[in-house]
Amino acid sequence: MAVDYAVIVAYLAGMLAMGWWGMRRAKSKSDFLVAGRRLGPAMYSGTMAAIVLGGASTIGGVGLGYQYGLSGAWMVFTIGLGLLALSIFFSGRIARLKVYTVSEMLDLRYGGRAGVISGVVMWAYTLMLAVTSTIAYATIFDVLFDMNRTVAIIIGGAIVVAYSTLGGMWSITLTDMVQFVVKTIGVLLLLLPIAIVKAGGFSEMKAKLPTSYFDPLGVGGETIFTYVLIYTFGMLIGQDIWQRVFTARSDKVARIGGTVAGTYCLVYAVAGAVIGTAAKVMYPKLPSADSAFATIVKDELPIGVRGLVLAAALAAVMSTSSGALIACATVANNDIWSRLRGIRGGGSARGDDHDEVRGNRAFILAMGVLVICIAIALNNVVEALTVAYNLLVGGLLVPILGGLLWKRGTVQGALASVAAGGLVVLGLMAKYGALANEPIYYGLLSSLVVYVVVSLATKPTDAAVLATWRERLAGRDGSGASGASGAEEAEPGAGTDSVPAHH
């Protein structure tokens, strides 16, 4: 295992080096939180694919393939569909808003007062997303190196917290690009063909497994529908995803780059399910489906390649973990703490940019420590992730999409919708369990009904607020919720001269 250890150590050291390099670039709030809003198509699509395909998509995707066969691809497939929908229909508008958080968008659209409550819901979602990614370190290290679960979480979490704290979004973008390449080579180009060959090819797999393993709908229609509600819609509104859209140099980059990343997700979904199906042929009696990925890596891959594929798994986990962590810290600082202190939009004077970087850096460190502590205390990844997505979709999907698509929606309707959806989700999870379908079904329905009824029963949004909103959507105004940096980013070509060199 010495060679594999060397590969892993080299990879982790490289992540820290990227963090140090990113620190030198993060000079302003815009640099630190959204990479200066100047990523081109190559870096944008690579980093977007990296953040949405995390530990749940890699380890969990293979586990679903082990359990259900090819239909196990549906969970990751719906993530890809959500990213495609976001990129094609909404990303251009989102990028032109020049904000930092989803809550800032809600304030801009509804005329204020929607931010804090939506910020709390979004903070809870991003926190649990970061926790589930951090828990996944234990799965990888435990099976391959027989490492204590707590130690694995602390080591993996500390590295992510270190490079995220140092350089913010610039560090995360650079590390995500490396992680995207490692993941593509490790999972798609190495593990996938090796797993198929070791299992005896598709003919042998069909001979040894039940026909349900090759039924595209074998996982069940209701499960697929729930995946669409949770993951496809979750992709449309998550702060971790929107914060990547904000990094795009233009709305065209966001649209094209996101479409490429979404297509990559669809391929990755099928690959994970095939690897899991092959693992079922080779190891029919594993104690846990989630251990299928690490078991096939440990037993079937040659020295060196094994280390690279393990690095790919770590890359998948780290990219989602770091993206969720910076999103969690951004929401905590800009949408909750700054508002409680009376600072609109988390912004301040242009001269305080350095202080803002320092403040956001402190929040990443604090949230990182909290994430590691919760990850050590929790054990069920799927349950924690389901709770996070249920709260996000049940509470925020309707007011966010309603704000983008329906001009009659009001701030009272948005607030009532968040409260109704969130309370119904929490109540039904307490009654039926976190993994039940009822919480998301009825939470989303109640959120929609309350949004429409309350919006129609209250005074329409002020015409001046809607006029400002339309200006921002059209990309004609660089001021407002994004603070002083918005004007800076609105300058044609600002900060873009050096971008092609990084692609």
Coordinates of C-alpha atoms in Angstrom, one line a residue:
M1 CA 0.0 0.0 0.0
A2 CA 3.0 2.3 0.2
V3 CA 2.6 3.5 -3.4
D4 CA -1.1 4.2 -2.8
Y5 CA -0.3 6.1 0.4
A6 CA 2.2 8.2 -1.6
V7 CA -0.4 9.0 -4.3
I8 CA -2.9 10.1 -1.6
V9 CA -0.4 12.2 0.4
A10 CA 0.8 13.9 -2.8
Y11 CA -2.8 14.7 -3.7
L12 CA -3.7 16.1 -0.3
A13 CA -0.5 18.2 -0.2
G14 CA -1.4 19.5 -3.7
M15 CA -4.8 20.6 -2.3
L16 CA -3.1 22.6 0.5
A17 CA -0.7 24.2 -2.0
M18 CA -3.6 25.3 -4.1
G19 CA -5.2 26.8 -1.0
W20 CA -2.0 28.8 -0.4
W21 CA -1.8 30.0 -4.0
G22 CA -5.5 31.0 -3.9
M23 CA -4.9 33.1 -0.8
R24 CA -2.6 35.4 -2.8
R25 CA -5.4 36.0 -5.3
A26 CA -8.3 36.6 -2.8
K27 CA -7.8 40.4 -2.3
S28 CA -11.5 41.5 -2.2
K29 CA -14.9 40.2 -1.1
S30 CA -15.7 39.4 -4.7
D31 CA -12.4 37.5 -5.2
F32 CA -13.0 35.6 -1.9
L33 CA -16.6 34.6 -2.3
V34 CA -17.2 34.4 -6.1
A35 CA -13.7 34.2 -7.6
G36 CA -14.0 37.8 -8.9
R37 CA -16.9 36.7 -11.2
R38 CA -14.4 36.0 -14.0
L39 CA -14.3 32.2 -14.7
G40 CA -14.4 31.2 -18.3
P41 CA -16.2 28.2 -19.8
A42 CA -13.5 25.5 -19.1
M43 CA -12.9 26.3 -15.4
Y44 CA -16.6 27.0 -14.9
S45 CA -17.9 23.7 -16.3
G46 CA -15.1 21.7 -14.5
T47 CA -15.8 23.2 -11.1
M48 CA -19.6 23.0 -11.4
A49 CA -19.4 19.3 -12.2
A50 CA -17.0 18.9 -9.3
I51 CA -19.3 20.4 -6.7
V52 CA -22.5 18.6 -7.7
L53 CA -20.8 15.2 -7.9
G54 CA -19.7 14.6 -4.3
G55 CA -19.4 11.6 -2.0
A56 CA -23.2 10.8 -2.2
S57 CA -22.9 10.8 -6.0
T58 CA -19.8 8.6 -6.1
I59 CA -19.9 6.3 -3.1
G60 CA -23.7 6.5 -2.9
G61 CA -24.2 6.2 -6.7
V62 CA -22.1 3.0 -6.8
G63 CA -24.0 1.7 -3.7
L64 CA -27.4 2.3 -5.4
G65 CA -26.0 0.4 -8.5
Y66 CA -25.0 -2.5 -6.2
Q67 CA -28.5 -2.5 -4.6
Y68 CA -30.7 -1.9 -7.7
G69 CA -28.6 -2.3 -10.8
L70 CA -28.7 0.2 -13.7
S71 CA -31.7 2.0 -12.3
G72 CA -29.5 3.0 -9.3
A73 CA -28.3 5.8 -11.7
W74 CA -31.5 7.8 -11.2
M75 CA -30.3 9.7 -8.1
V76 CA -27.3 11.2 -9.8
F77 CA -29.1 11.4 -13.1
T78 CA -31.7 13.7 -11.6
I79 CA -28.9 15.9 -10.2
G80 CA -27.6 16.2 -13.8
L81 CA -31.1 17.0 -15.0
G82 CA -31.4 19.7 -12.4
L83 CA -28.1 21.3 -13.4
L84 CA -29.2 21.2 -17.1
A85 CA -32.5 22.9 -16.2
L86 CA -30.7 25.6 -14.1
S87 CA -28.1 26.3 -16.8
I88 CA -30.5 26.5 -19.7
F89 CA -33.4 28.3 -18.1
F90 CA -32.2 30.3 -15.1
S91 CA -28.4 30.7 -14.9
G92 CA -28.2 33.7 -17.2
R93 CA -30.6 35.7 -15.1
I94 CA -28.9 34.6 -11.9
A95 CA -25.5 35.6 -13.1
R96 CA -26.7 39.0 -14.2
L97 CA -28.1 39.8 -10.7
K98 CA -24.5 40.3 -9.4
V99 CA -25.5 39.2 -5.8
Y100 CA -23.7 36.9 -3.4
T101 CA -26.5 34.8 -1.9
V102 CA -30.0 33.4 -2.7
S103 CA -31.4 35.5 0.1
E104 CA -30.0 38.7 -1.4
M105 CA -31.9 37.8 -4.6
L106 CA -35.1 37.3 -2.6
D107 CA -34.6 40.8 -0.9
L108 CA -34.0 42.3 -4.3
R109 CA -37.1 40.7 -5.8
Y110 CA -39.5 41.2 -3.0
G111 CA -38.2 44.6 -1.6
G112 CA -36.4 43.4 1.6
R113 CA -37.5 41.5 4.7
A114 CA -37.3 38.0 3.1
G115 CA -33.6 37.6 3.8
V116 CA -33.1 36.4 7.3
I117 CA -35.7 33.6 7.4
S118 CA -34.6 32.3 4.0
G119 CA -31.0 32.7 5.2
V120 CA -31.6 30.5 8.2
V121 CA -33.2 27.7 6.0
M122 CA -30.4 28.0 3.5
W123 CA -27.8 27.9 6.3
A124 CA -29.3 24.7 7.7
Y125 CA -29.2 23.1 4.2
T126 CA -25.6 24.0 3.4
L127 CA -24.5 23.0 6.9
M128 CA -26.0 19.5 6.6
L129 CA -24.6 19.2 3.0
A130 CA -21.1 20.0 4.3
V131 CA -21.6 17.5 7.2
T132 CA -22.7 14.6 4.9
S133 CA -19.7 15.2 2.6
T134 CA -17.4 15.2 5.7
I135 CA -18.9 11.9 7.0
A136 CA -18.0 10.3 3.7
Y137 CA -14.2 10.6 4.5
A138 CA -14.8 7.9 7.1
T139 CA -16.3 5.5 4.6
I140 CA -13.3 5.8 2.3
F141 CA -10.6 5.6 4.9
D142 CA -12.2 2.9 7.0
V143 CA -12.5 0.3 4.3
L144 CA -9.2 1.0 2.6
F145 CA -6.9 1.8 5.5
D146 CA -8.8 0.6 8.5
M147 CA -8.6 4.1 10.0
N148 CA -10.6 5.2 13.0
R149 CA -13.8 7.0 11.9
T150 CA -13.2 10.1 14.0
V151 CA -9.6 10.4 12.9
A152 CA -10.6 10.1 9.2
I153 CA -13.2 12.9 9.6
I154 CA -10.8 15.2 11.4
I155 CA -8.0 14.7 8.8
G156 CA -10.2 15.1 5.7
G157 CA -12.2 17.9 7.3
A158 CA -9.1 19.8 8.4
I159 CA -7.6 19.8 4.9
V160 CA -10.8 21.1 3.3
V161 CA -11.2 23.8 6.0
A162 CA -7.6 24.8 5.6
Y163 CA -7.6 25.4 1.8
S164 CA -11.1 26.9 1.9
T165 CA -10.2 29.3 4.7
L166 CA -7.0 30.4 3.0
G167 CA -8.2 31.4 -0.4
G168 CA -12.0 31.2 -0.4
M169 CA -13.6 30.6 -3.8
W170 CA -10.3 31.0 -5.7
S171 CA -8.7 28.1 -3.8
I172 CA -11.9 26.0 -4.1
T173 CA -12.1 26.7 -7.8
L174 CA -8.5 25.6 -8.4
T175 CA -8.8 22.5 -6.2
D176 CA -12.1 21.6 -7.8
M177 CA -10.5 21.8 -11.3
V178 CA -7.8 19.3 -10.1
Q179 CA -10.5 17.2 -8.5
F180 CA -12.6 17.2 -11.7
V181 CA -9.6 15.8 -13.7
V182 CA -8.7 13.2 -11.0
K183 CA -12.3 12.1 -10.8
T184 CA -12.7 11.8 -14.6
I185 CA -9.5 9.7 -14.8
G186 CA -10.1 7.7 -11.7
V187 CA -13.7 6.8 -12.0
L188 CA -14.6 7.0 -15.7
L189 CA -11.4 6.1 -17.4
L190 CA -10.0 3.5 -14.9
L191 CA -12.5 2.1 -12.5
L192 CA -15.4 1.8 -14.9
P193 CA -13.7 -0.4 -17.6
I194 CA -11.7 -2.4 -15.0
A195 CA -14.9 -3.2 -13.1
I196 CA -16.7 -4.4 -16.2
V197 CA -13.8 -6.6 -17.3
K198 CA -13.3 -8.1 -13.8
A199 CA -17.1 -8.9 -13.6
G200 CA -16.8 -10.8 -16.9
G201 CA -18.4 -8.3 -19.1
F202 CA -22.1 -7.4 -19.5
S203 CA -23.0 -10.9 -20.7
E204 CA -21.7 -12.4 -17.4
M205 CA -23.4 -9.7 -15.4
K206 CA -26.8 -10.5 -17.1
A207 CA -26.3 -14.2 -16.5
K208 CA -25.6 -13.8 -12.8
L209 CA -28.0 -11.1 -11.7
P210 CA -31.8 -10.9 -11.7
T211 CA -33.4 -9.2 -14.7
S212 CA -34.6 -6.3 -12.4
Y213 CA -30.9 -5.2 -12.3
F214 CA -31.2 -4.2 -16.0
D215 CA -34.7 -2.6 -15.8
P216 CA -34.3 1.2 -16.2
L217 CA -37.2 1.8 -13.8
G218 CA -36.2 -1.0 -11.4
V219 CA -35.7 1.4 -8.5
G220 CA -39.4 2.3 -8.6
G221 CA -41.5 5.1 -10.2
E222 CA -42.2 6.7 -6.8
T223 CA -38.6 6.8 -5.8
I224 CA -37.6 8.4 -9.2
F225 CA -40.4 11.0 -8.7
T226 CA -39.0 11.8 -5.2
Y227 CA -35.5 12.1 -6.6
V228 CA -36.8 14.6 -9.1
L229 CA -38.5 16.7 -6.4
I230 CA -35.6 16.6 -4.1
Y231 CA -32.5 16.7 -6.3
T232 CA -33.6 18.2 -9.6
F233 CA -35.4 21.1 -7.9
G234 CA -32.7 21.2 -5.2
M235 CA -30.1 22.0 -8.0
L236 CA -32.3 25.0 -9.0
I237 CA -32.1 26.8 -5.7
G238 CA -29.1 25.7 -3.5
Q239 CA -26.7 28.4 -2.4
D240 CA -23.8 26.1 -3.1
I241 CA -24.9 25.9 -6.7
W242 CA -25.8 29.5 -7.1
Q243 CA -22.5 30.7 -5.7
R244 CA -20.8 28.8 -8.6
V245 CA -23.1 30.5 -11.1
F246 CA -22.0 33.8 -9.6
T247 CA -18.4 33.0 -10.5
A248 CA -19.1 33.0 -14.3
R249 CA -17.6 35.7 -16.4
S250 CA -20.8 36.2 -18.3
D251 CA -24.3 34.8 -18.6
K252 CA -23.2 32.9 -21.7
V253 CA -20.5 31.2 -19.8
A254 CA -22.9 30.2 -17.1
R255 CA -25.3 28.8 -19.6
I256 CA -22.9 26.9 -21.9
G257 CA -20.5 25.8 -19.1
G258 CA -23.4 24.6 -16.9
T259 CA -24.9 22.6 -19.8
V260 CA -21.6 20.8 -20.3
A261 CA -21.3 20.0 -16.6
G262 CA -24.9 18.7 -16.5
T263 CA -24.2 16.4 -19.4
Y264 CA -21.1 15.1 -17.7
C265 CA -23.3 14.3 -14.6
L266 CA -25.6 12.2 -16.7
V267 CA -22.6 10.1 -17.9
Y268 CA -21.2 9.9 -14.4
A269 CA -24.6 8.6 -13.1
V270 CA -24.6 5.7 -15.6
A271 CA -20.9 4.9 -14.8
G272 CA -21.6 4.7 -11.1
A273 CA -24.6 2.4 -11.6
V274 CA -22.6 0.1 -13.9
I275 CA -19.7 -0.1 -11.4
G276 CA -22.1 -1.0 -8.6
T277 CA -23.8 -3.7 -10.8
A278 CA -20.3 -5.2 -11.5
A279 CA -19.5 -5.1 -7.8
K280 CA -22.7 -7.1 -7.1
V281 CA -21.4 -9.9 -9.4
M282 CA -18.0 -10.0 -7.7
Y283 CA -19.2 -9.4 -4.1
P284 CA -22.8 -10.6 -3.8
K285 CA -22.9 -10.5 0.0
L286 CA -21.4 -7.2 1.2
P287 CA -22.7 -6.1 4.6
S288 CA -23.4 -2.6 3.2
A289 CA -24.1 -1.3 -0.3
D290 CA -22.2 1.9 0.5
S291 CA -19.0 -0.2 0.9
A292 CA -19.2 -1.5 -2.7
F293 CA -17.0 1.4 -4.1
A294 CA -14.2 1.0 -1.6
T295 CA -14.3 -2.8 -1.7
I296 CA -13.9 -3.0 -5.5
V297 CA -11.1 -0.4 -5.4
K298 CA -9.3 -2.2 -2.6
D299 CA -9.5 -5.7 -4.1
E300 CA -9.5 -5.3 -7.9
L301 CA -7.2 -2.5 -8.8
P302 CA -3.5 -2.6 -9.2
I303 CA -1.1 -0.7 -7.0
G304 CA -0.8 3.0 -7.9
V305 CA -4.1 2.9 -9.8
R306 CA -5.8 2.1 -6.5
G307 CA -4.3 5.2 -5.0
L308 CA -5.4 7.3 -7.9
V309 CA -9.0 6.0 -7.7
L310 CA -9.1 6.6 -3.9
A311 CA -7.8 10.1 -4.6
A312 CA -10.8 10.4 -7.1
A313 CA -13.2 9.4 -4.3
L314 CA -11.6 11.9 -2.0
A315 CA -11.8 14.5 -4.8
A316 CA -15.5 13.9 -5.1
V317 CA -16.1 14.3 -1.4
M318 CA -13.8 17.3 -1.0
S319 CA -15.3 19.3 -3.9
T320 CA -18.8 19.1 -2.5
S321 CA -17.6 19.6 1.1
S322 CA -15.6 22.8 0.3
G323 CA -18.4 24.2 -1.9
A324 CA -21.0 23.6 0.8
L325 CA -18.7 25.0 3.5
I326 CA -18.1 28.3 1.7
A327 CA -21.8 28.6 0.9
C328 CA -22.7 27.9 4.6
A329 CA -20.2 30.5 5.8
T330 CA -21.3 33.1 3.2
V331 CA -25.0 32.7 4.3
A332 CA -24.1 32.8 8.0
N333 CA -22.1 36.0 7.6
N334 CA -23.9 37.9 4.8
D335 CA -27.5 36.8 5.4
I336 CA -27.7 36.2 9.2
W337 CA -24.9 37.8 11.2
S338 CA -24.6 41.0 9.1
R339 CA -28.4 41.5 9.0
L340 CA -28.6 41.0 12.8
R341 CA -26.0 43.7 13.1
G342 CA -28.0 45.9 10.7
I343 CA -25.7 45.8 7.7
R344 CA -27.8 45.3 4.5
G345 CA -26.6 42.5 2.2
G346 CA -23.5 41.9 4.3
G347 CA -21.8 44.8 2.4
S348 CA -19.7 47.6 3.6
A349 CA -17.6 50.4 2.2
R350 CA -15.1 49.7 -0.6
G351 CA -12.3 50.6 1.7
D352 CA -13.3 47.7 4.1
D353 CA -12.7 45.0 1.4
H354 CA -9.8 43.5 3.3
D355 CA -11.8 43.5 6.6
E356 CA -14.6 41.7 4.7
V357 CA -12.2 39.0 3.4
R358 CA -10.9 38.6 7.0
G359 CA -14.5 38.3 8.3
N360 CA -15.6 35.8 5.7
R361 CA -12.4 33.8 6.4
A362 CA -13.2 33.7 10.1
F363 CA -16.7 32.4 9.3
I364 CA -15.4 29.6 7.1
L365 CA -13.1 28.5 9.9
A366 CA -15.9 28.6 12.5
M367 CA -18.4 26.8 10.2
G368 CA -15.7 24.2 9.3
V369 CA -15.1 23.4 13.0
L370 CA -18.8 23.1 13.6
V371 CA -19.2 20.8 10.5
I372 CA -16.4 18.5 11.7
C373 CA -18.0 18.2 15.2
I374 CA -21.4 17.4 13.8
A375 CA -20.0 14.9 11.4
I376 CA -18.3 13.1 14.3
A377 CA -21.6 12.9 16.2
L378 CA -23.8 11.8 13.2
N379 CA -23.7 8.6 11.3
N380 CA -26.4 8.3 8.7
V381 CA -25.3 10.1 5.5
V382 CA -28.5 9.5 3.5
E383 CA -30.8 10.6 6.3
A384 CA -28.8 13.8 7.0
L385 CA -28.7 14.7 3.2
T386 CA -32.5 14.0 2.9
V387 CA -33.3 16.3 5.8
A388 CA -31.2 19.0 4.2
Y389 CA -32.8 18.7 0.8
N390 CA -36.4 18.4 2.2
L391 CA -35.9 21.7 4.1
L392 CA -34.4 23.4 1.1
V393 CA -37.0 22.3 -1.4
G394 CA -40.0 22.4 0.9
G395 CA -39.2 25.8 2.3
L396 CA -37.5 27.8 -0.5
L397 CA -38.3 26.3 -4.0
V398 CA -41.7 28.1 -4.4
P399 CA -40.7 31.6 -3.3
I400 CA -37.5 31.5 -5.3
L401 CA -39.0 30.2 -8.6
G402 CA -42.1 32.2 -7.9
G403 CA -40.0 35.3 -7.7
L404 CA -38.2 34.5 -11.0
L405 CA -41.4 33.6 -12.9
W406 CA -44.4 35.3 -11.3
K407 CA -44.5 39.1 -10.9
R408 CA -47.6 39.0 -8.6
G409 CA -45.7 37.2 -5.9
T410 CA -45.3 39.4 -2.7
V411 CA -42.9 39.4 0.2
Q412 CA -45.8 38.4 2.5
G413 CA -46.5 35.4 0.2
A414 CA -42.8 34.5 0.2
L415 CA -42.4 34.6 4.0
A416 CA -45.6 32.7 4.6
S417 CA -44.5 30.1 2.0
V418 CA -41.1 29.5 3.6
A419 CA -42.7 29.2 7.0
A420 CA -45.5 26.9 5.9
G421 CA -43.3 24.6 3.8
G422 CA -40.6 24.4 6.4
L423 CA -43.0 23.6 9.3
V424 CA -44.9 21.0 7.3
V425 CA -41.6 19.3 6.3
L426 CA -40.3 19.2 9.8
G427 CA -43.7 18.0 11.3
L428 CA -44.1 15.2 8.8
M429 CA -40.4 14.1 9.1
A430 CA -41.1 13.8 12.9
K431 CA -44.2 11.7 12.2
Y432 CA -43.1 9.5 9.3
G433 CA -39.3 9.5 9.5
A434 CA -36.6 11.5 7.7
L435 CA -36.6 9.2 4.7
A436 CA -40.4 9.1 4.1
N437 CA -41.8 10.7 0.9
E438 CA -44.7 12.5 2.6
P439 CA -42.7 15.4 4.0
I440 CA -41.5 16.7 0.6
Y441 CA -44.8 16.0 -1.1
Y442 CA -47.0 17.9 1.4
G443 CA -44.3 20.4 2.3
L444 CA -44.0 21.5 -1.3
L445 CA -47.8 21.5 -1.9
S446 CA -48.5 23.6 1.2
S447 CA -45.7 26.0 0.3
L448 CA -47.2 26.6 -3.2
V449 CA -50.8 27.0 -2.0
V450 CA -49.8 29.5 0.8
Y451 CA -47.6 31.5 -1.6
V452 CA -50.3 31.9 -4.2
V453 CA -53.1 32.6 -1.7
V454 CA -51.2 35.1 0.5
S455 CA -49.7 36.9 -2.5
L456 CA -53.1 37.4 -4.1
A457 CA -54.5 38.5 -0.8
T458 CA -51.8 41.2 -0.2
K459 CA -50.8 44.4 -1.9
P460 CA -48.7 43.8 -5.1
T461 CA -44.9 44.4 -4.8
D462 CA -44.0 48.1 -5.2
A463 CA -43.6 49.1 -8.9
A464 CA -40.2 50.7 -8.1
V465 CA -38.9 47.5 -6.5
L466 CA -40.0 45.5 -9.6
A467 CA -38.4 48.1 -11.9
T468 CA -35.1 47.7 -10.1
W469 CA -35.4 43.9 -10.2
R470 CA -36.0 44.0 -14.0
E471 CA -33.0 46.2 -14.5
R472 CA -30.8 43.8 -12.6
L473 CA -32.2 40.8 -14.4
A474 CA -31.3 42.5 -17.7
G475 CA -27.8 43.1 -16.4
R476 CA -28.1 46.9 -16.8
D477 CA -27.3 47.8 -13.2
G478 CA -24.2 46.7 -11.3
S479 CA -25.1 48.4 -8.0
G480 CA -27.4 47.5 -5.2
A481 CA -27.4 44.2 -3.2
S482 CA -24.0 43.2 -4.4
G483 CA -22.4 46.2 -2.7
A484 CA -19.5 48.2 -4.0
S485 CA -18.0 45.3 -5.8
G486 CA -21.0 45.2 -8.2
A487 CA -19.9 48.5 -9.8
E488 CA -16.4 47.2 -10.1
E489 CA -17.6 43.9 -11.7
A490 CA -19.9 45.8 -14.1
E491 CA -16.9 47.5 -15.9
P492 CA -16.5 45.9 -19.3
G493 CA -13.5 43.5 -19.3
A494 CA -12.7 44.3 -15.6
G495 CA -10.2 41.7 -14.3
T496 CA -10.6 39.4 -17.3
D497 CA -7.3 40.0 -19.1
S498 CA -5.5 37.2 -17.3
V499 CA -8.3 34.6 -17.4
P500 CA -7.5 32.8 -20.6
A501 CA -4.1 31.9 -19.2
H502 CA -5.7 29.9 -16.4
H503 CA -7.8 27.8 -18.9

